[in-house]
Tab-separated table of C-alpha atoms in Angstrom:
chain	number	residue	atom	x	y	z
A	222	MET	CA	-17.986	-20.877	-20.796
A	223	THR	CA	-15.213	-22.750	-19.024
A	224	LEU	CA	-15.076	-21.918	-15.327
A	225	ARG	CA	-11.520	-21.526	-14.124
A	226	LYS	CA	-10.097	-22.853	-10.881
A	227	ALA	CA	-6.871	-22.019	-9.085
A	228	GLU	CA	-4.845	-23.244	-6.140
A	229	VAL	CA	-4.465	-20.779	-3.256
A	230	LEU	CA	-1.171	-20.830	-1.382
A	231	PHE	CA	-0.326	-19.549	2.082
A	232	LYS	CA	3.420	-19.216	2.626
A	233	ASP	CA	3.853	-21.470	-0.432
A	234	THR	CA	1.687	-24.261	1.006
A	235	ALA	CA	-1.651	-25.217	-0.579
A	236	ALA	CA	-4.414	-23.813	1.636
A	237	GLY	CA	-7.473	-24.060	-0.613
A	238	THR	CA	-8.976	-23.294	-4.001
A	239	LEU	CA	-10.394	-20.246	-5.741
A	240	GLU	CA	-12.915	-20.922	-8.481
A	241	GLU	CA	-15.267	-19.025	-10.718
A	242	THR	CA	-18.981	-19.658	-10.225
A	243	ALA	CA	-21.685	-20.025	-12.859
A	244	SER	CA	-23.351	-16.849	-11.569
A	245	GLY	CA	-20.271	-14.728	-12.392
A	246	GLY	CA	-18.674	-14.619	-8.984
A	247	THR	CA	-15.951	-16.585	-7.218
A	248	ARG	CA	-15.723	-19.026	-4.330
A	249	PHE	CA	-12.776	-19.659	-2.030
A	250	THR	CA	-12.793	-23.038	-0.270
A	251	TYR	CA	-10.330	-24.123	2.397
A	252	ALA	CA	-8.553	-27.430	1.894
A	253	LYS	CA	-9.958	-30.286	3.967
A	254	ASP	CA	-6.985	-30.461	6.347
A	255	TRP	CA	-6.368	-26.677	6.588
A	256	ASN	CA	-7.447	-25.009	9.843
A	257	THR	CA	-5.638	-21.642	9.946
A	258	SER	CA	-7.249	-18.441	8.631
A	259	ILE	CA	-5.239	-16.974	5.759
A	260	ALA	CA	-6.912	-13.547	6.039
A	261	CYS	CA	-9.043	-11.533	8.447
A	262	VAL	CA	-11.983	-11.649	6.053
A	263	LEU	CA	-11.566	-15.399	5.365
A	264	PRO	CA	-11.962	-17.089	8.773
A	265	ALA	CA	-11.164	-20.783	8.597
A	266	LEU	CA	-14.186	-21.664	10.754
A	267	GLN	CA	-16.213	-20.871	7.642
A	268	ARG	CA	-14.979	-23.344	5.048
A	269	GLU	CA	-16.400	-21.593	1.960
A	270	HIS	CA	-16.376	-17.883	1.134
A	271	GLU	CA	-18.392	-16.849	-1.898
A	272	TRP	CA	-18.500	-13.487	-3.675
A	273	ALA	CA	-21.469	-12.814	-5.923
A	274	GLN	CA	-19.844	-10.776	-8.693
A	275	GLY	CA	-16.253	-10.946	-9.919
A	276	VAL	CA	-13.190	-11.941	-7.934
A	277	HIS	CA	-13.470	-11.812	-4.143
A	278	PRO	CA	-12.027	-8.447	-2.960
A	279	PHE	CA	-9.298	-10.033	-0.856
A	280	PHE	CA	-7.842	-11.734	-3.933
A	281	GLN	CA	-8.722	-8.889	-6.293
A	282	HIS	CA	-6.554	-6.513	-4.269
A	283	LEU	CA	-3.549	-8.803	-4.703
A	284	GLY	CA	-3.443	-7.824	-8.369
A	285	PRO	CA	-1.847	-4.763	-9.974
A	286	GLU	CA	-3.374	-1.470	-11.028
A	287	GLY	CA	-2.287	1.066	-13.613
A	288	TRP	CA	1.064	0.729	-15.382
A	289	LEU	CA	2.049	-2.780	-14.255
A	290	ARG	CA	-1.461	-4.114	-14.876
A	291	GLU	CA	-1.388	-2.843	-18.463
A	292	LYS	CA	2.084	-4.254	-19.024
A	293	GLN	CA	1.315	-7.666	-17.494
A	294	ALA	CA	-1.977	-7.969	-19.388
A	295	ARG	CA	-0.411	-6.976	-22.700
A	296	THR	CA	2.601	-9.246	-22.285
A	297	ALA	CA	0.459	-12.281	-21.421
A	298	ARG	CA	-2.295	-11.339	-23.912
A	299	ILE	CA	-4.964	-11.097	-21.219
A	300	GLN	CA	-7.781	-8.569	-21.019
A	301	GLU	CA	-6.932	-5.858	-18.470
A	302	GLU	CA	-10.328	-6.406	-16.812
A	303	ASP	CA	-9.643	-10.117	-16.264
A	304	ASP	CA	-8.711	-10.186	-12.572
A	305	PHE	CA	-8.848	-13.970	-12.403
A	306	GLY	CA	-6.683	-14.413	-15.494
A	307	LEU	CA	-4.039	-12.001	-14.199
A	308	LEU	CA	-3.862	-13.861	-10.882
A	309	LEU	CA	-3.474	-17.180	-12.696
A	310	ARG	CA	-0.504	-15.820	-14.634
A	311	TYR	CA	1.195	-13.591	-12.071
A	312	GLY	CA	-0.314	-14.371	-8.663
A	313	ALA	CA	1.969	-17.147	-7.401
A	314	ASP	CA	4.109	-14.535	-5.627
A	315	CYS	CA	2.099	-11.566	-4.338
A	316	ILE	CA	2.574	-9.032	-1.572
A	317	GLY	CA	1.973	-10.796	1.736
A	318	ALA	CA	1.718	-14.539	2.363
A	319	VAL	CA	-1.096	-15.498	-0.039
A	320	GLY	CA	-0.507	-16.562	-3.637
A	321	VAL	CA	-2.647	-17.906	-6.482
A	322	ARG	CA	-1.480	-20.339	-9.159
A	323	ARG	CA	-2.724	-22.873	-11.673
A	324	PHE	CA	-2.974	-26.469	-10.572
A	325	ALA	CA	-0.043	-28.650	-11.626
A	326	GLY	CA	-0.453	-29.785	-15.197
A	327	ASP	CA	-3.004	-27.105	-16.069
A	328	LYS	CA	-1.258	-24.989	-18.694
A	329	GLY	CA	-4.362	-23.277	-20.036
A	330	ASP	CA	-3.655	-21.111	-23.086
A	331	ASP	CA	-0.694	-19.374	-21.509
A	332	VAL	CA	1.635	-17.255	-23.592
A	333	GLU	CA	5.193	-17.488	-22.270
A	334	VAL	CA	6.101	-14.278	-20.444
A	335	ALA	CA	9.773	-13.534	-20.985
A	336	GLU	CA	9.805	-9.761	-20.527
A	337	VAL	CA	11.572	-9.160	-17.206
A	338	THR	CA	9.980	-5.742	-16.719
A	339	ALA	CA	6.614	-7.530	-16.464
A	340	ASN	CA	7.841	-9.481	-13.383
A	341	PRO	CA	6.826	-12.918	-14.760
A	342	GLY	CA	5.169	-15.090	-12.121
A	343	ARG	CA	4.885	-12.209	-9.626
A	344	THR	CA	2.676	-9.229	-9.084
A	345	ILE	CA	2.321	-6.198	-6.851
A	346	SER	CA	-0.651	-3.960	-6.161
A	347	GLY	CA	-0.804	-0.203	-6.601
A	348	ILE	CA	-1.247	2.252	-9.452
A	349	GLN	CA	2.235	3.833	-9.546
A	350	ARG	CA	4.881	2.556	-11.966
A	351	LYS	CA	6.689	-0.079	-9.931
A	352	LEU	CA	8.484	-3.403	-10.174
A	353	LEU	CA	9.788	-6.077	-7.852
A	354	VAL	CA	13.579	-5.992	-7.981
A	355	VAL	CA	16.618	-7.807	-6.600
A	356	LYS	CA	20.024	-6.454	-5.615
A	357	ASP	CA	23.246	-7.889	-7.014
A	358	GLY	CA	26.145	-6.093	-5.382
A	359	GLN	CA	25.244	-2.435	-5.861
A	360	THR	CA	22.952	-3.048	-8.848
A	361	PHE	CA	19.172	-3.436	-8.783
A	362	THR	CA	17.530	-5.481	-11.548
A	363	PRO	CA	13.931	-6.642	-12.190
A	364	ALA	CA	13.111	-9.859	-10.329
A	365	GLY	CA	12.716	-12.967	-12.449
A	366	ARG	CA	10.200	-15.773	-12.069
A	367	GLU	CA	12.213	-17.627	-9.427
A	368	GLY	CA	14.195	-16.612	-6.355
A	369	LEU	CA	13.880	-13.758	-3.913
A	370	ALA	CA	12.321	-10.368	-4.623
A	371	PRO	CA	13.031	-8.352	-1.470
A	372	TYR	CA	12.696	-4.839	-2.918
A	373	ILE	CA	10.144	-2.695	-4.739
A	374	ALA	CA	11.331	-0.099	-7.247
A	375	LYS	CA	9.002	2.876	-7.660
A	376	PHE	CA	9.479	5.115	-10.695
A	377	ASN	CA	8.386	8.550	-11.808
A	378	SER	CA	5.082	8.779	-13.592
A	379	GLU	CA	5.014	9.064	-17.377
A	380	ARG	CA	2.654	12.024	-16.937
A	381	GLU	CA	4.459	15.329	-17.376
A	382	ASN	CA	3.071	16.898	-14.202
A	383	LEU	CA	4.116	13.905	-12.053
A	384	ARG	CA	7.756	13.588	-13.088
A	385	THR	CA	8.917	14.335	-9.523
A	386	LEU	CA	7.227	11.400	-7.742
A	387	VAL	CA	10.512	9.667	-6.862
A	388	ARG	CA	12.017	12.859	-5.468
A	389	ASN	CA	8.753	13.620	-3.689
A	390	GLU	CA	8.408	10.258	-1.933
A	391	ASN	CA	12.079	10.191	-0.966
A	392	LEU	CA	11.727	13.630	0.648
A	393	SER	CA	8.386	12.717	2.276
A	394	LEU	CA	9.729	9.486	3.767
A	395	ARG	CA	12.790	11.276	5.126
A	396	TRP	CA	10.609	13.919	6.763
A	397	ALA	CA	8.056	11.371	8.046
A	398	ALA	CA	10.841	9.212	9.506
A	399	GLU	CA	12.032	12.183	11.538
A	400	LEU	CA	8.547	12.812	12.931
A	401	LEU	CA	7.447	9.204	13.415
A	402	GLY	CA	10.759	7.435	14.030
A	403	LYS	CA	12.836	5.484	11.521
A	404	LYS	CA	11.295	2.150	12.448
A	405	GLU	CA	7.837	3.566	11.715
A	406	VAL	CA	8.528	3.925	7.968
A	407	ASN	CA	9.771	1.335	5.506
A	408	GLU	CA	13.468	1.364	4.597
A	409	PHE	CA	14.237	3.228	1.362
A	410	GLU	CA	17.000	4.559	-0.865
A	411	LEU	CA	17.465	6.130	-4.286
A	412	ALA	CA	19.126	3.954	-6.942
A	413	ASN	CA	19.233	3.215	-10.640
A	414	VAL	CA	17.443	0.101	-11.943
A	415	ALA	CA	19.260	-1.801	-14.673
A	416	VAL	CA	17.411	-2.811	-17.865
A	417	LEU	CA	15.121	0.219	-17.514
A	418	ASN	CA	18.196	2.399	-16.801
A	419	GLU	CA	16.033	4.682	-14.709
A	420	GLN	CA	16.309	6.114	-11.213
A	421	ALA	CA	13.809	4.771	-8.703
A	422	LEU	CA	12.908	4.894	-5.065
A	423	ILE	CA	13.866	1.470	-3.754
A	424	VAL	CA	11.885	0.304	-0.722
A	425	LYS	CA	12.761	-2.797	1.247
A	426	ARG	CA	9.816	-5.121	1.683
A	427	PHE	CA	8.741	-5.738	5.270
A	428	ASP	CA	6.532	-8.683	4.252
A	429	ARG	CA	9.631	-10.816	3.595
A	430	THR	CA	12.144	-12.177	6.083
A	431	ALA	CA	15.891	-12.079	5.433
A	432	ASP	CA	15.805	-15.650	4.077
A	433	GLY	CA	12.811	-14.950	1.828
A	434	GLY	CA	10.091	-16.215	4.147
A	435	LYS	CA	6.637	-14.737	3.587
A	436	LEU	CA	4.828	-12.754	6.267
A	437	ARG	CA	1.105	-12.204	6.324
A	438	LEU	CA	0.266	-8.659	5.214
A	439	GLU	CA	-3.240	-7.388	4.557
A	440	ASP	CA	-4.181	-3.905	3.476
A	441	PHE	CA	-7.335	-2.347	4.859
A	442	ALA	CA	-9.227	-2.545	1.549
A	443	GLN	CA	-8.821	-6.320	1.808
A	444	ILE	CA	-9.790	-6.431	5.481
A	445	LEU	CA	-12.873	-4.268	4.899
A	446	ASN	CA	-13.827	-6.365	1.847
A	447	LYS	CA	-13.987	-3.393	-0.524
A	448	PRO	CA	-14.163	-4.330	-4.220
A	449	SER	CA	-11.601	-2.329	-6.186
A	450	GLY	CA	-14.172	-1.249	-8.787
A	451	ARG	CA	-13.618	-0.553	-12.469
A	452	ASP	CA	-11.894	2.739	-11.683
A	453	PHE	CA	-10.069	1.333	-8.601
A	454	ALA	CA	-12.021	3.761	-6.403
A	455	GLY	CA	-13.047	1.163	-3.803
A	456	LYS	CA	-9.988	1.996	-1.703
A	457	TYR	CA	-11.530	5.437	-1.035
A	458	ASP	CA	-14.888	4.053	0.122
A	459	ALA	CA	-14.393	4.266	3.886
A	460	SER	CA	-13.535	6.533	6.792
A	461	TYR	CA	-10.529	6.930	9.035
A	462	GLU	CA	-12.859	5.789	11.817
A	463	ASP	CA	-13.183	2.521	9.858
A	464	VAL	CA	-9.387	2.224	9.815
A	465	ALA	CA	-9.267	2.645	13.591
A	466	GLY	CA	-12.056	0.078	13.919
A	467	VAL	CA	-10.041	-2.498	11.982
A	468	ILE	CA	-7.046	-1.897	14.244
A	469	LYS	CA	-9.175	-2.338	17.359
A	470	LYS	CA	-10.635	-5.585	16.046
A	471	HIS	CA	-7.580	-7.278	14.558
A	472	SER	CA	-4.390	-5.803	16.061
A	473	ALA	CA	-2.632	-7.785	18.782
A	474	ARG	CA	-1.899	-4.439	20.545
A	475	PRO	CA	-4.862	-2.246	19.584
A	476	GLU	CA	-4.301	0.601	22.062
A	477	ILE	CA	-0.735	1.119	20.883
A	478	ASP	CA	-1.572	0.747	17.204
A	479	VAL	CA	-4.516	3.162	17.330
A	480	SER	CA	-2.161	5.752	18.815
A	481	ARG	CA	0.424	5.016	16.110
A	482	PHE	CA	-2.266	5.404	13.462
A	483	PHE	CA	-3.450	8.719	14.956
A	484	ARG	CA	0.103	10.080	14.968
A	485	ARG	CA	0.616	8.882	11.400
A	486	LEU	CA	-2.600	10.490	10.181
A	487	ILE	CA	-1.515	13.869	11.555
A	488	VAL	CA	1.858	13.510	9.811
A	489	TYR	CA	0.097	12.711	6.530
A	490	VAL	CA	-1.935	15.909	6.876
A	491	LEU	CA	1.198	17.896	7.692
A	492	VAL	CA	3.103	16.533	4.704
A	493	GLY	CA	0.227	17.243	2.303
A	494	ASN	CA	-0.694	13.617	1.604
A	495	CYS	CA	-4.261	13.630	0.262
A	496	ASP	CA	-4.003	10.046	-0.970
A	497	ALA	CA	-3.786	8.067	2.302
A	498	HIS	CA	-6.443	5.545	1.233
A	499	LEU	CA	-7.257	2.044	2.517
A	500	LYS	CA	-4.469	0.313	0.604
A	501	ASN	CA	-1.915	2.592	2.265
A	502	PHE	CA	-2.574	1.039	5.679
A	503	SER	CA	-1.820	-2.612	6.422
A	504	LEU	CA	-1.616	-5.127	9.219
A	505	LEU	CA	1.630	-7.099	9.318
A	506	GLU	CA	2.384	-10.460	10.907
A	507	THR	CA	4.756	-10.168	13.872
A	508	ALA	CA	5.819	-12.458	16.699
A	509	ASP	CA	2.998	-10.937	18.780
A	510	GLY	CA	0.333	-11.272	16.085
A	511	LEU	CA	-0.994	-8.780	13.532
A	512	ARG	CA	0.247	-5.210	14.067
A	513	LEU	CA	0.022	-1.956	12.132
A	514	SER	CA	2.769	-2.111	9.515
A	515	PRO	CA	5.391	0.603	8.980
A	516	ALA	CA	4.240	3.591	6.919
A	517	TYR	CA	4.651	3.425	3.128
A	518	ASP	CA	3.501	5.298	0.012
A	519	VAL	CA	3.981	8.691	1.687
A	520	VAL	CA	3.751	11.486	-0.900
A	521	ASN	CA	2.988	15.209	-0.789
A	522	THR	CA	0.145	15.162	-3.336
A	523	ALA	CA	-0.896	18.747	-2.560
A	524	VAL	CA	2.147	20.017	-4.457
A	525	TYR	CA	0.645	18.878	-7.779
A	526	ASP	CA	-1.743	21.196	-9.586
A	527	GLY	CA	-5.062	19.592	-10.408
A	528	PHE	CA	-4.773	16.883	-7.752
A	529	ASP	CA	-7.750	16.555	-5.398
A	530	GLN	CA	-7.007	18.646	-2.301
A	531	THR	CA	-9.491	16.803	-0.077
A	532	ILE	CA	-8.284	13.985	2.165
A	533	ALA	CA	-8.652	10.433	0.878
A	534	LEU	CA	-11.095	9.067	3.476
A	535	THR	CA	-13.749	10.759	5.550
A	536	ILE	CA	-13.429	12.070	9.109
A	537	ASP	CA	-16.704	12.604	10.975
A	538	GLY	CA	-18.565	11.909	7.733
A	539	LYS	CA	-16.758	14.590	5.718
A	540	LYS	CA	-13.751	14.913	3.421
A	541	PRO	CA	-12.376	18.363	4.230
A	542	ASN	CA	-9.835	20.193	2.118
A	543	LEU	CA	-6.317	19.798	3.420
A	544	ASP	CA	-5.981	23.486	4.303
A	545	ALA	CA	-9.268	23.393	6.256
A	546	ILE	CA	-8.062	20.768	8.725
A	547	ALA	CA	-7.541	22.352	12.125
A	548	PRO	CA	-6.268	20.942	15.452
A	549	LYS	CA	-9.822	20.596	16.784
A	550	LEU	CA	-10.869	18.226	13.995
A	551	LEU	CA	-7.878	15.982	14.663
A	552	THR	CA	-8.324	16.189	18.441
A	553	ASP	CA	-12.007	15.284	18.174
A	554	PHE	CA	-11.093	12.395	15.884
A	555	GLY	CA	-8.544	11.137	18.408
A	556	LYS	CA	-11.182	11.167	21.143
A	557	SER	CA	-13.706	9.418	18.884
A	558	VAL	CA	-11.338	6.483	18.368
A	559	GLY	CA	-10.696	6.089	22.070
A	560	LEU	CA	-7.578	8.129	22.844
A	561	THR	CA	-7.406	10.079	26.104
A	562	ASP	CA	-6.852	13.823	26.296
A	563	ASN	CA	-3.359	13.242	27.692
A	564	ALA	CA	-2.469	10.795	24.901
A	565	ILE	CA	-3.614	13.286	22.262
A	566	LYS	CA	-1.658	16.151	23.848
A	567	LEU	CA	1.441	13.963	24.000
A	568	VAL	CA	1.193	13.224	20.263
A	569	PHE	CA	0.887	16.911	19.384
A	570	ASN	CA	3.781	17.859	21.681
A	571	ASP	CA	6.022	15.130	20.258
A	572	LEU	CA	5.245	16.152	16.682
A	573	ARG	CA	5.836	19.817	17.455
A	574	LYS	CA	9.359	19.049	18.688
A	575	ALA	CA	10.058	16.638	15.829
A	576	ALA	CA	8.914	19.132	13.193
A	577	LYS	CA	11.511	21.598	14.459
A	578	ARG	CA	14.236	18.947	14.143
A	579	ALA	CA	13.061	18.053	10.650
A	580	ALA	CA	13.000	21.628	9.322
A	581	SER	CA	16.354	21.311	7.552
A	582	ILE	CA	15.165	18.273	5.554
A	583	ILE	CA	12.723	20.379	3.548
A	584	GLU	CA	14.977	23.421	3.222
A	585	PRO	CA	15.099	24.395	-0.510
A	586	PRO	CA	18.530	23.979	-2.114
A	587	ASP	CA	20.633	27.008	-2.911
A	588	GLY	CA	19.880	28.380	-6.330
A	589	GLU	CA	16.428	26.818	-6.709
A	590	ALA	CA	13.883	29.255	-8.128
A	591	PRO	CA	11.037	30.377	-5.835
A	592	ASP	CA	8.610	28.296	-7.911
A	593	GLY	CA	10.880	25.223	-7.780
A	594	PHE	CA	9.700	21.861	-6.482
A	595	VAL	CA	11.251	21.989	-2.996
A	596	HIS	CA	10.157	25.597	-2.474
A	597	ARG	CA	6.546	24.648	-3.231
A	598	TYR	CA	6.814	21.425	-1.191
A	599	SER	CA	8.292	23.268	1.784
A	600	GLU	CA	5.663	26.011	1.664
A	601	ILE	CA	2.860	23.435	1.960
A	602	VAL	CA	4.474	21.539	4.840
A	603	ARG	CA	5.455	24.626	6.783
A	604	GLY	CA	1.983	26.101	6.348
A	605	SER	CA	0.407	22.895	7.678
A	606	CYS	CA	2.812	22.802	10.652
A	607	LEU	CA	1.989	26.400	11.523
A	608	ARG	CA	-1.759	25.802	11.292
A	609	ILE	CA	-1.882	22.471	13.133
A	610	LEU	CA	1.136	22.484	15.432
A	611	GLY	CA	1.582	26.225	15.900
A	612	GLU	CA	5.157	25.898	14.634
């Protein structure tokens, strides 16, 4: 068996190598003259980082899941399970500042990828149908191999019972922005994407600067070194206490970011988001250092029949049902992660006022049937607000 080797880039500069090992794992090695850590879990003081089985979780989580993974694997004629092969073909431009590419002159057995809806030369993590896109005037189109890719287009699921995902996330982000503040959620809009001729939620990437520069961005599955697993369940293998612990250890302003995280977690409960897993929290490079990134992937999952109604990660060792979460559980959690009684009360008071202001956002449209999407969405959110905020 030929063991493959790739060049690892940090902000488009060679920082080291990633190679397969004879035992079936991978090894990342920093370049001789490289002295800056490219990830929390890959400190530069340790020159080699080996993972016993499969691709190291930090790099594994750079790759796609679900729809885009199937499309990229099929287009390039790669096995869907081949994490290393997918990174070699599509990993040069990933979310965040780290990329993976073949060494110059190493063509391998590559099949030319010309299908633009496969985002040749780029990839993005996550299970939802999504693509990297660019904006030309008022038109969004799939990003090609070269140039900027400052937006992500997120589409409705092909599953019949999830055909409202775009509408759902647009509504959830609007509501969350009112409760958290506009700067606390990523920028978004609804638009049609050419080539696919399909409406999408377009989110502006916060890991790219206006001129296309790359910012370090690490999700908490990467920071906690959680393998994705065959069924991509590794992102659920943790607690919200673990999330707070990461913030305390790696954030440049941990006290502020723990409070932001606590406020965000309450909003996710209020909006019915049972899928706030490790990959939905990230640390972002700022002028001050790593900080909790804006909120993203906010969806009311409780509105869908058959979807797990328990929260994504544990609190106090348990995963309670959404409708069983009471103020005491959240208050006790806040105390357990180091927030004062006054800080916790302030969060609840702020959210109570903001929920009143946001009430019109989730008001069902005139003429919608009582069992319509917004009616069901609104019923869940209002019930949560009444139970948790008393409003």
